[in-house]
XYZ file of N, CA, C and O in Angstrom:
736
model
N -42.824 53.613 -56.776
C -43.183 52.279 -56.431
C -42.006 51.530 -55.808
O -42.203 50.765 -54.883
N -40.809 51.810 -56.314
C -39.637 51.171 -55.741
C -39.461 51.597 -54.293
O -39.058 50.807 -53.468
N -39.756 52.795 -53.969
C -39.594 53.287 -52.608
C -40.539 52.584 -51.673
O -40.155 52.192 -50.571
N -41.831 52.414 -52.092
C -42.776 51.699 -51.249
C -42.321 50.258 -51.044
O -42.402 49.725 -49.940
N -41.846 49.625 -52.136
C -41.394 48.245 -52.036
C -40.156 48.168 -51.143
O -40.055 47.294 -50.289
N -39.207 49.075 -51.324
C -37.990 49.088 -50.494
C -38.334 49.331 -49.032
O -37.776 48.695 -48.153
N -39.266 50.278 -48.771
C -39.683 50.541 -47.405
C -40.372 49.316 -46.800
O -40.171 48.988 -45.634
N -41.184 48.628 -47.590
C -41.876 47.417 -47.137
C -40.879 46.295 -46.852
O -40.999 45.590 -45.854
N -39.882 46.143 -47.721
C -38.853 45.108 -47.530
C -38.011 45.412 -46.287
O -37.679 44.515 -45.530
N -37.700 46.712 -46.096
C -36.919 47.113 -44.926
C -37.709 46.819 -43.652
O -37.155 46.353 -42.662
N -39.005 47.086 -43.680
C -39.846 46.843 -42.515
C -39.915 45.345 -42.211
O -39.829 44.928 -41.047
N -40.083 44.537 -43.258
C -40.136 43.077 -43.068
C -38.789 42.588 -42.532
O -38.719 41.761 -41.621
N -37.684 43.095 -43.078
C -36.350 42.695 -42.634
C -36.143 43.053 -41.164
O -35.677 42.241 -40.367
N -36.530 44.308 -40.763
C -36.386 44.747 -39.386
C -37.242 43.882 -38.452
O -36.829 43.519 -37.357
N -38.442 43.567 -38.895
C -39.345 42.744 -38.099
C -38.774 41.337 -37.904
O -38.819 40.782 -36.803
N -38.210 40.752 -38.964
C -37.645 39.397 -38.836
C -36.379 39.410 -37.975
O -36.141 38.479 -37.201
N -35.564 40.471 -38.035
C -34.388 40.581 -37.167
C -34.837 40.698 -35.710
O -34.295 40.045 -34.816
N -35.873 41.528 -35.466
C -36.402 41.698 -34.121
C -36.970 40.380 -33.596
O -36.724 39.995 -32.444
N -37.705 39.644 -34.427
C -38.290 38.361 -34.020
C -37.188 37.349 -33.707
O -37.275 36.607 -32.718
N -36.154 37.326 -34.518
C -35.014 36.414 -34.286
C -34.326 36.756 -32.977
O -33.987 35.873 -32.184
N -34.126 38.045 -32.729
C -33.493 38.492 -31.489
C -34.320 38.082 -30.275
O -33.798 37.549 -29.293
N -35.624 38.304 -30.319
C -36.511 37.960 -29.203
C -36.495 36.450 -28.971
O -36.393 35.979 -27.844
N -36.557 35.662 -30.057
C -36.524 34.213 -29.951
C -35.207 33.746 -29.329
O -35.189 32.861 -28.464
N -34.093 34.352 -29.714
C -32.784 33.980 -29.167
C -32.712 34.297 -27.683
O -32.210 33.495 -26.886
N -33.213 35.454 -27.271
C -33.178 35.840 -25.858
C -34.044 34.907 -25.026
O -33.639 34.435 -23.965
N -35.225 34.593 -25.488
C -36.139 33.732 -24.740
C -35.573 32.314 -24.634
O -35.621 31.697 -23.581
N -35.016 31.798 -25.697
C -34.521 30.421 -25.666
C -33.246 30.290 -24.849
O -32.900 29.205 -24.416
N -32.543 31.385 -24.598
C -31.313 31.338 -23.802
C -31.528 31.675 -22.344
O -30.583 31.808 -21.592
N -32.745 31.822 -21.912
C -32.982 32.136 -20.509
C -32.560 30.955 -19.646
O -32.589 29.812 -20.069
N -32.153 31.221 -18.411
C -31.711 30.157 -17.517
C -32.854 29.231 -17.134
O -32.613 28.098 -16.743
N -34.084 29.687 -17.252
C -35.213 28.815 -16.943
C -35.331 27.688 -17.958
O -35.861 26.631 -17.661
N -34.806 27.887 -19.166
C -34.919 26.872 -20.208
C -33.901 25.751 -20.018
O -34.003 24.715 -20.629
N -32.901 25.974 -19.149
C -31.871 24.959 -18.923
C -32.125 24.326 -17.571
O -32.081 24.981 -16.548
N -32.377 23.042 -17.565
C -32.630 22.355 -16.302
C -31.341 21.761 -15.767
O -30.425 21.442 -16.517
N -31.269 21.585 -14.484
C -30.099 20.953 -13.855
C -29.928 19.535 -14.383
O -28.828 19.081 -14.634
N -31.036 18.814 -14.561
C -30.964 17.456 -15.088
C -30.391 17.436 -16.488
O -29.658 16.531 -16.850
N -30.709 18.429 -17.273
C -30.180 18.499 -18.636
C -28.674 18.611 -18.630
O -27.982 17.988 -19.423
N -28.129 19.382 -17.705
C -26.680 19.498 -17.601
C -26.055 18.193 -17.147
O -25.041 17.771 -17.675
N -26.661 17.538 -16.180
C -26.139 16.276 -15.690
C -26.146 15.234 -16.787
O -25.177 14.518 -16.981
N -27.231 15.152 -17.523
C -27.312 14.179 -18.610
C -26.248 14.453 -19.655
O -25.621 13.536 -20.166
N -26.006 15.712 -19.982
C -25.004 16.050 -20.981
C -23.624 15.626 -20.497
O -22.863 15.022 -21.222
N -23.316 15.892 -19.240
C -22.021 15.523 -18.684
C -21.835 14.013 -18.712
O -20.780 13.524 -19.081
N -22.853 13.270 -18.336
C -22.708 11.821 -18.287
C -22.553 11.215 -19.673
O -21.892 10.208 -19.824
N -23.119 11.801 -20.678
C -22.978 11.229 -22.013
C -21.631 11.558 -22.621
O -21.187 10.876 -23.526
N -20.954 12.596 -22.121
C -19.649 12.918 -22.677
C -18.529 12.220 -21.929
O -17.403 12.214 -22.388
N -18.788 11.615 -20.762
C -17.758 10.910 -20.003
C -17.372 9.626 -20.734
O -18.202 8.972 -21.342
N -16.080 9.273 -20.637
C -15.583 8.061 -21.274
C -16.137 6.839 -20.545
O -16.040 6.739 -19.324
N -16.722 5.924 -21.284
C -17.297 4.719 -20.692
C -16.179 3.786 -20.224
O -15.184 3.603 -20.914
N -16.350 3.201 -19.035
C -15.386 2.222 -18.535
C -15.654 0.908 -19.224
O -16.798 0.503 -19.366
N -14.574 0.247 -19.641
C -14.743 -1.051 -20.281
C -13.553 -1.946 -19.958
O -12.453 -1.455 -19.707
N -13.772 -3.260 -19.942
C -12.669 -4.185 -19.660
C -11.697 -4.236 -20.835
O -12.113 -4.205 -21.996
N -10.417 -4.284 -20.489
C -9.372 -4.343 -21.505
C -8.345 -5.401 -21.089
O -8.030 -5.513 -19.900
N -7.774 -6.127 -22.032
C -6.701 -7.063 -21.669
C -5.471 -6.273 -21.220
O -5.234 -5.157 -21.695
N -4.709 -6.850 -20.293
C -3.528 -6.171 -19.774
C -2.442 -7.206 -19.475
O -2.752 -8.332 -19.089
N -1.179 -6.827 -19.708
C -0.020 -7.682 -19.433
C 1.046 -6.841 -18.765
O 1.109 -5.629 -18.973
N 1.886 -7.509 -17.982
C 3.042 -6.802 -17.452
C 4.222 -7.722 -17.282
O 4.076 -8.934 -17.253
N 5.396 -7.111 -17.217
C 6.612 -7.796 -16.798
C 7.045 -7.121 -15.510
O 6.814 -5.930 -15.315
N 7.667 -7.885 -14.611
C 7.929 -7.398 -13.264
C 9.309 -7.834 -12.819
O 9.704 -8.983 -13.019
N 10.050 -6.910 -12.207
C 11.278 -7.247 -11.501
C 11.216 -6.506 -10.170
O 11.081 -5.280 -10.153
N 11.282 -7.257 -9.071
C 11.162 -6.659 -7.749
C 12.366 -6.933 -6.880
O 13.057 -7.936 -7.045
N 12.589 -6.024 -5.938
C 13.703 -6.125 -5.006
C 13.162 -5.979 -3.590
O 12.390 -5.058 -3.309
N 13.573 -6.899 -2.707
C 13.116 -6.843 -1.322
C 13.417 -5.465 -0.728
O 14.464 -4.875 -0.982
N 12.481 -4.983 0.089
C 12.628 -3.677 0.747
C 12.582 -3.908 2.259
O 11.660 -4.525 2.783
N 13.614 -3.405 2.932
C 13.752 -3.586 4.378
C 13.646 -2.251 5.093
O 14.059 -1.220 4.572
N 13.088 -2.278 6.290
C 13.094 -1.121 7.188
C 13.568 -1.616 8.542
O 12.989 -2.557 9.091
N 14.637 -1.007 9.047
C 15.236 -1.412 10.329
C 15.542 -2.900 10.350
O 15.315 -3.585 11.361
N 16.034 -3.436 9.230
C 16.424 -4.834 9.152
C 15.277 -5.812 8.982
O 15.487 -7.018 8.958
N 14.052 -5.309 8.862
C 12.883 -6.179 8.723
C 12.326 -6.061 7.301
O 12.148 -4.946 6.788
N 12.059 -7.201 6.664
C 11.457 -7.205 5.325
C 10.029 -6.671 5.413
O 9.194 -7.238 6.127
N 9.749 -5.572 4.711
C 8.415 -4.961 4.768
C 7.686 -4.993 3.425
O 6.514 -4.649 3.345
N 8.389 -5.389 2.364
C 7.768 -5.420 1.046
C 8.819 -5.420 -0.048
O 9.911 -5.958 0.148
N 8.469 -4.782 -1.158
C 9.405 -4.724 -2.263
C 9.246 -3.431 -3.054
O 8.232 -2.753 -2.958
N 10.289 -3.103 -3.788
C 10.259 -2.038 -4.790
C 10.374 -2.734 -6.125
O 11.107 -3.722 -6.252
N 9.666 -2.245 -7.137
C 9.666 -2.969 -8.400
C 9.570 -2.036 -9.597
O 9.267 -0.850 -9.457
N 9.820 -2.616 -10.764
C 9.707 -1.879 -12.023
C 9.411 -2.878 -13.134
O 9.492 -4.085 -12.940
N 9.067 -2.358 -14.303
C 8.777 -3.203 -15.446
C 8.029 -2.438 -16.515
O 8.090 -1.201 -16.572
N 7.331 -3.165 -17.349
C 6.475 -2.603 -18.391
C 5.073 -3.155 -18.222
O 4.908 -4.332 -17.894
N 4.072 -2.297 -18.476
C 2.684 -2.717 -18.365
C 1.892 -2.099 -19.517
O 2.091 -0.928 -19.849
N 1.057 -2.912 -20.149
C 0.223 -2.360 -21.219
C -0.708 -1.314 -20.615
O -1.057 -1.387 -19.435
N -1.063 -0.309 -21.387
C -1.883 0.838 -20.979
C -1.117 1.813 -20.102
O -1.691 2.783 -19.629
N 0.180 1.540 -19.839
C 0.929 2.428 -18.962
C 2.396 2.588 -19.297
O 3.045 3.495 -18.810
N 2.959 1.679 -20.105
C 4.376 1.762 -20.445
C 5.262 1.336 -19.288
O 4.907 0.479 -18.483
N 6.436 1.977 -19.195
C 7.355 1.661 -18.103
C 6.740 2.120 -16.787
O 6.094 3.148 -16.727
N 6.963 1.324 -15.739
C 6.398 1.674 -14.443
C 7.399 1.398 -13.330
O 8.359 0.649 -13.498
N 7.136 1.999 -12.187
C 7.824 1.703 -10.935
C 6.733 1.535 -9.884
O 5.575 1.889 -10.128
N 7.107 1.022 -8.725
C 6.110 0.884 -7.678
C 6.677 0.289 -6.419
O 7.870 -0.024 -6.335
N 5.785 0.156 -5.447
C 6.142 -0.452 -4.169
C 5.008 -1.332 -3.688
O 3.839 -1.001 -3.855
N 5.396 -2.441 -3.068
C 4.443 -3.313 -2.413
C 4.740 -3.348 -0.930
O 5.907 -3.378 -0.527
N 3.703 -3.325 -0.117
C 3.855 -3.414 1.331
C 3.173 -4.688 1.802
O 1.970 -4.878 1.590
N 3.947 -5.558 2.430
C 3.417 -6.825 2.913
C 2.400 -6.571 4.018
O 2.682 -5.856 4.975
N 1.213 -7.142 3.845
C 0.163 -7.007 4.863
C 0.011 -8.276 5.697
O -0.496 -8.219 6.806
N 0.466 -9.429 5.146
C 0.391 -10.684 5.885
C 1.365 -11.673 5.261
O 1.538 -11.694 4.033
N 1.987 -12.484 6.101
C 2.881 -13.539 5.631
C 2.789 -14.679 6.632
O 2.919 -14.466 7.841
N 2.526 -15.882 6.121
C 2.470 -17.027 7.026
C 2.841 -18.304 6.271
O 2.642 -18.425 5.057
N 3.435 -19.240 7.022
C 3.821 -20.531 6.461
C 2.622 -21.472 6.503
O 1.891 -21.520 7.493
N 2.441 -22.222 5.417
C 1.410 -23.252 5.379
C 2.033 -24.635 5.533
O 1.323 -25.607 5.785
N 3.337 -24.713 5.363
C 4.122 -25.930 5.607
C 5.570 -25.474 5.773
O 5.863 -24.276 5.694
N 6.486 -26.441 5.955
C 7.895 -26.062 6.137
C 8.467 -25.362 4.907
O 9.316 -24.483 5.028
N 7.941 -25.687 3.713
C 8.524 -25.118 2.490
C 7.553 -24.251 1.686
O 7.854 -23.866 0.558
N 6.373 -23.960 2.254
C 5.386 -23.155 1.529
C 4.839 -22.043 2.414
O 4.688 -22.207 3.620
N 4.519 -20.921 1.768
C 4.000 -19.775 2.509
C 3.036 -18.994 1.628
O 2.999 -19.166 0.400
N 2.272 -18.122 2.275
C 1.359 -17.220 1.575
C 1.724 -15.802 2.000
O 1.974 -15.533 3.171
N 1.764 -14.916 0.997
C 2.053 -13.507 1.274
C 0.985 -12.646 0.617
O 0.636 -12.851 -0.552
N 0.438 -11.690 1.374
C -0.478 -10.707 0.804
C 0.176 -9.333 0.903
O 1.022 -9.093 1.779
N -0.214 -8.454 -0.005
C 0.356 -7.109 0.020
C -0.595 -6.112 -0.619
O -1.510 -6.487 -1.354
N -0.357 -4.856 -0.302
C -1.028 -3.742 -0.963
C 0.046 -3.007 -1.738
O 1.120 -2.731 -1.195
N -0.257 -2.701 -2.991
C 0.767 -2.181 -3.884
C 0.272 -0.952 -4.631
O -0.935 -0.765 -4.802
N 1.222 -0.157 -5.108
C 0.876 0.907 -6.047
C 1.877 0.895 -7.177
O 3.062 0.619 -6.987
N 1.374 1.160 -8.363
C 2.166 1.200 -9.588
C 2.081 2.620 -10.130
O 0.988 3.174 -10.237
N 3.213 3.209 -10.473
C 3.244 4.533 -11.090
C 3.650 4.337 -12.548
O 4.773 3.919 -12.832
N 2.716 4.599 -13.483
C 2.984 4.391 -14.904
C 3.723 5.603 -15.482
O 3.911 6.622 -14.809
N 4.113 5.489 -16.748
C 4.971 6.478 -17.391
C 4.458 7.914 -17.293
O 5.242 8.840 -17.108
N 3.152 8.142 -17.394
C 2.629 9.523 -17.355
C 2.347 10.022 -15.941
O 1.850 11.115 -15.755
N 2.638 9.203 -14.911
C 2.426 9.614 -13.527
C 1.136 9.113 -12.909
O 0.952 9.218 -11.696
N 0.212 8.561 -13.704
C -1.002 7.977 -13.144
C -0.614 6.778 -12.279
O 0.401 6.115 -12.522
N -1.440 6.482 -11.280
C -1.179 5.349 -10.390
C -2.275 4.296 -10.525
O -3.421 4.626 -10.805
N -1.873 3.051 -10.304
C -2.794 1.922 -10.232
C -2.584 1.276 -8.871
O -1.445 1.007 -8.478
N -3.670 1.044 -8.128
C -3.580 0.412 -6.817
C -4.003 -1.044 -6.940
O -4.993 -1.357 -7.618
N -3.243 -1.938 -6.279
C -3.544 -3.368 -6.338
C -3.472 -3.988 -4.946
O -2.858 -3.442 -4.036
N -4.083 -5.139 -4.849
C -4.023 -5.974 -3.655
C -3.641 -7.368 -4.142
O -4.312 -7.913 -5.020
N -2.555 -7.929 -3.605
C -2.068 -9.191 -4.163
C -2.020 -10.313 -3.136
O -1.969 -10.075 -1.922
N -2.046 -11.526 -3.651
C -1.873 -12.728 -2.838
C -1.035 -13.702 -3.657
O -1.402 -14.045 -4.784
N 0.103 -14.115 -3.088
C 0.979 -15.060 -3.780
C 1.230 -16.271 -2.897
O 1.257 -16.174 -1.667
N 1.413 -17.399 -3.559
C 1.673 -18.675 -2.903
C 3.110 -19.061 -3.242
O 3.441 -19.258 -4.414
N 3.936 -19.151 -2.224
C 5.381 -19.308 -2.384
C 5.791 -20.739 -2.071
O 5.330 -21.328 -1.077
N 6.678 -21.280 -2.916
C 7.305 -22.568 -2.650
C 8.812 -22.337 -2.597
O 9.413 -21.927 -3.603
N 9.411 -22.566 -1.442
C 10.848 -22.351 -1.271
C 11.614 -23.564 -1.784
O 11.135 -24.703 -1.681
N 12.819 -23.337 -2.329
C 13.651 -24.445 -2.794
C 14.108 -25.261 -1.576
O 14.284 -24.703 -0.485
N 14.290 -26.574 -1.756
C 14.752 -27.405 -0.620
C 16.068 -26.889 -0.022
O 16.235 -26.910 1.195
N 16.978 -26.402 -0.869
C 18.268 -25.910 -0.377
C 18.091 -24.723 0.570
O 18.758 -24.620 1.593
N 17.168 -23.796 0.213
C 16.989 -22.612 1.061
C 16.244 -22.952 2.355
O 16.395 -22.254 3.351
N 15.476 -24.042 2.326
C 14.808 -24.489 3.550
C 15.846 -25.130 4.475
O 15.889 -24.847 5.679
N 16.708 -25.976 3.898
C 17.735 -26.671 4.693
C 18.695 -25.679 5.337
O 19.015 -25.786 6.519
N 19.142 -24.662 4.550
C 20.103 -23.707 5.136
C 19.409 -22.615 5.957
O 20.062 -21.756 6.545
N 18.068 -22.632 5.992
C 17.310 -21.709 6.834
C 17.192 -20.284 6.309
O 16.704 -19.407 7.010
N 17.619 -20.040 5.058
C 17.553 -18.674 4.511
C 16.221 -18.375 3.835
O 15.830 -17.220 3.734
N 15.561 -19.390 3.346
C 14.307 -19.211 2.597
C 14.472 -18.110 1.538
O 13.621 -17.266 1.344
N 15.614 -18.160 0.852
C 15.991 -17.069 -0.050
C 15.701 -17.332 -1.518
O 15.890 -16.433 -2.342
N 15.242 -18.519 -1.877
C 14.959 -18.777 -3.291
C 13.758 -19.697 -3.419
O 13.411 -20.439 -2.498
N 13.121 -19.610 -4.587
C 11.961 -20.448 -4.835
C 11.128 -19.933 -5.995
O 11.605 -19.166 -6.835
N 9.883 -20.371 -6.001
C 8.937 -19.972 -7.052
C 7.666 -19.463 -6.389
O 7.428 -19.706 -5.200
N 6.847 -18.785 -7.182
C 5.569 -18.305 -6.649
C 4.547 -18.187 -7.767
O 4.890 -18.028 -8.941
N 3.291 -18.310 -7.377
C 2.148 -18.114 -8.268
C 1.125 -17.296 -7.507
O 1.224 -17.121 -6.293
N 0.140 -16.822 -8.196
C -0.913 -16.043 -7.554
C -1.375 -14.938 -8.470
O -1.253 -15.022 -9.694
N -1.867 -13.879 -7.864
C -2.360 -12.782 -8.672
C -2.634 -11.562 -7.840
O -2.404 -11.541 -6.632
N -3.107 -10.560 -8.522
C -3.470 -9.332 -7.821
C -4.692 -8.716 -8.451
O -4.954 -8.861 -9.639
N -5.451 -8.040 -7.590
C -6.677 -7.366 -8.002
C -6.413 -5.878 -8.130
O -5.732 -5.288 -7.286
N -6.957 -5.267 -9.167
C -6.904 -3.816 -9.313
C -7.994 -3.239 -8.411
O -9.150 -3.642 -8.497
N -7.621 -2.300 -7.550
C -8.567 -1.758 -6.578
C -8.641 -0.231 -6.641
O -9.030 0.407 -5.668
N -8.310 0.355 -7.780
C -8.417 1.804 -7.926
C -7.209 2.392 -8.606
O -6.356 1.686 -9.135
N -7.148 3.705 -8.576
C -6.032 4.392 -9.191
C -6.288 5.873 -9.284
O -7.252 6.398 -8.708
N -5.413 6.553 -10.014
C -5.551 7.987 -10.238
C -5.536 8.243 -11.742
O -5.167 7.375 -12.524
N -5.915 9.459 -12.131
C -5.944 9.792 -13.560
C -6.901 8.892 -14.295
O -8.001 8.608 -13.825
N -6.472 8.376 -15.445
C -7.384 7.531 -16.223
C -7.689 6.200 -15.542
O -8.631 5.506 -15.917
N -6.900 5.824 -14.519
C -7.129 4.567 -13.804
C -7.995 4.737 -12.556
O -8.159 3.800 -11.786
N -8.573 5.921 -12.353
C -9.442 6.142 -11.198
C -10.592 5.138 -11.235
O -11.270 4.969 -12.245
N -10.786 4.430 -10.133
C -11.862 3.439 -10.051
C -11.569 2.143 -10.786
O -12.467 1.331 -11.000
N -10.305 1.905 -11.162
C -9.956 0.695 -11.914
C -10.303 -0.562 -11.123
O -10.170 -0.609 -9.899
N -10.759 -1.587 -11.847
C -11.033 -2.900 -11.272
C -10.485 -3.946 -12.223
O -10.162 -3.646 -13.373
N -10.404 -5.177 -11.770
C -9.933 -6.272 -12.615
C -8.958 -7.153 -11.871
O -8.767 -7.018 -10.659
N -8.308 -8.044 -12.616
C -7.373 -9.003 -12.003
C -6.323 -9.431 -13.014
O -6.613 -9.557 -14.198
N -5.131 -9.683 -12.496
C -4.040 -10.274 -13.282
C -3.528 -11.501 -12.542
O -3.458 -11.507 -11.319
N -3.187 -12.538 -13.292
C -2.597 -13.755 -12.735
C -1.127 -13.810 -13.122
O -0.779 -13.561 -14.280
N -0.275 -14.137 -12.151
C 1.158 -14.251 -12.386
C 1.474 -15.654 -12.880
O 0.846 -16.620 -12.473
N 2.510 -15.738 -13.734
C 2.978 -17.060 -14.128
C 4.497 -17.123 -13.998
O 5.191 -16.134 -14.156
N 4.981 -18.281 -13.638
C 6.418 -18.548 -13.566
C 7.187 -17.554 -12.713
O 8.274 -17.113 -13.084
N 6.652 -17.182 -11.575
C 7.379 -16.284 -10.681
C 8.547 -16.998 -10.043
O 8.409 -18.115 -9.542
N 9.705 -16.376 -10.075
C 10.899 -16.929 -9.445
C 11.565 -15.845 -8.612
O 11.463 -14.655 -8.930
N 12.222 -16.266 -7.521
C 12.983 -15.315 -6.720
C 14.243 -15.989 -6.212
O 14.301 -17.208 -6.024
N 15.274 -15.168 -6.020
C 16.544 -15.651 -5.515
C 17.301 -14.475 -4.918
O 17.479 -13.444 -5.590
N 17.695 -14.609 -3.680
C 18.502 -13.604 -2.979
C 17.922 -12.199 -3.065
O 18.619 -11.236 -3.371
N 16.622 -12.074 -2.834
C 15.994 -10.761 -2.762
C 15.542 -10.159 -4.071
O 15.075 -9.023 -4.110
N 15.658 -10.905 -5.186
C 15.226 -10.413 -6.498
C 14.147 -11.355 -7.033
O 14.351 -12.575 -7.076
N 13.013 -10.795 -7.431
C 11.895 -11.594 -7.941
C 11.542 -11.146 -9.357
O 11.670 -9.957 -9.694
N 11.091 -12.105 -10.177
C 10.669 -11.804 -11.553
C 9.438 -12.620 -11.904
O 9.322 -13.781 -11.504
N 8.525 -12.000 -12.650
C 7.378 -12.726 -13.190
C 6.757 -11.927 -14.338
O 7.081 -10.762 -14.544
N 5.895 -12.579 -15.053
C 5.003 -11.946 -16.028
C 3.588 -12.194 -15.532
O 3.336 -13.144 -14.792
N 2.677 -11.332 -15.940
C 1.281 -11.516 -15.534
C 0.377 -11.004 -16.648
O 0.785 -10.163 -17.459
N -0.829 -11.527 -16.681
C -1.822 -11.006 -17.626
C -3.211 -11.203 -17.071
O -3.445 -12.018 -16.193
N -4.120 -10.378 -17.584
C -5.488 -10.427 -17.123
C -6.324 -9.368 -17.786
O -6.126 -9.034 -18.964
N -7.240 -8.776 -17.012
C -8.176 -7.761 -17.526
C -8.256 -6.621 -16.547
O -8.302 -6.828 -15.334
N -8.273 -5.403 -17.088
C -8.464 -4.210 -16.267
C -9.623 -3.417 -16.847
O -9.771 -3.319 -18.065
N -10.462 -2.901 -15.969
C -11.571 -2.054 -16.389
C -11.318 -0.653 -15.841
O -11.125 -0.487 -14.645
N -11.270 0.322 -16.771
C -11.112 1.717 -16.352
C -11.746 2.618 -17.375
O -12.070 2.198 -18.449
């Protein structure tokens, strides 16, 4: 009787292993996986972009090419990136009065891990009376801000804005702090 029972149990066990194997093969066929299913899975695992507060400190130095001011080189600290370096290229500069001007630029920031943030800035400059009188226009204050317009690495597609406060410059050196929001 034990032999019949053992043979019956072995047959049931073999049958259930065979059924499990067949079920596994059928459920793993490529027809069971749709292209949309893969796309949906990928999109749900991607990190969601969200707005985050951001601050930076900035020290910039005028950059000349062939004796012409073309922008600046800068460095500082920025939240979400640590220490950074970068360059700004002046895209437009014009006087609105004898002692005031507007400057726009396109800039890139390289953060500590090598990722880049791209910005577009507009600043409103007020020159000191002394620098206007002596014709150097070498010192003054500025306000304005810059828009985040993309980046690389985790900053790819970054958007947002930072506003500068208390910007000062003298003899080719500029300093300011800024804060705002970045979405990445």
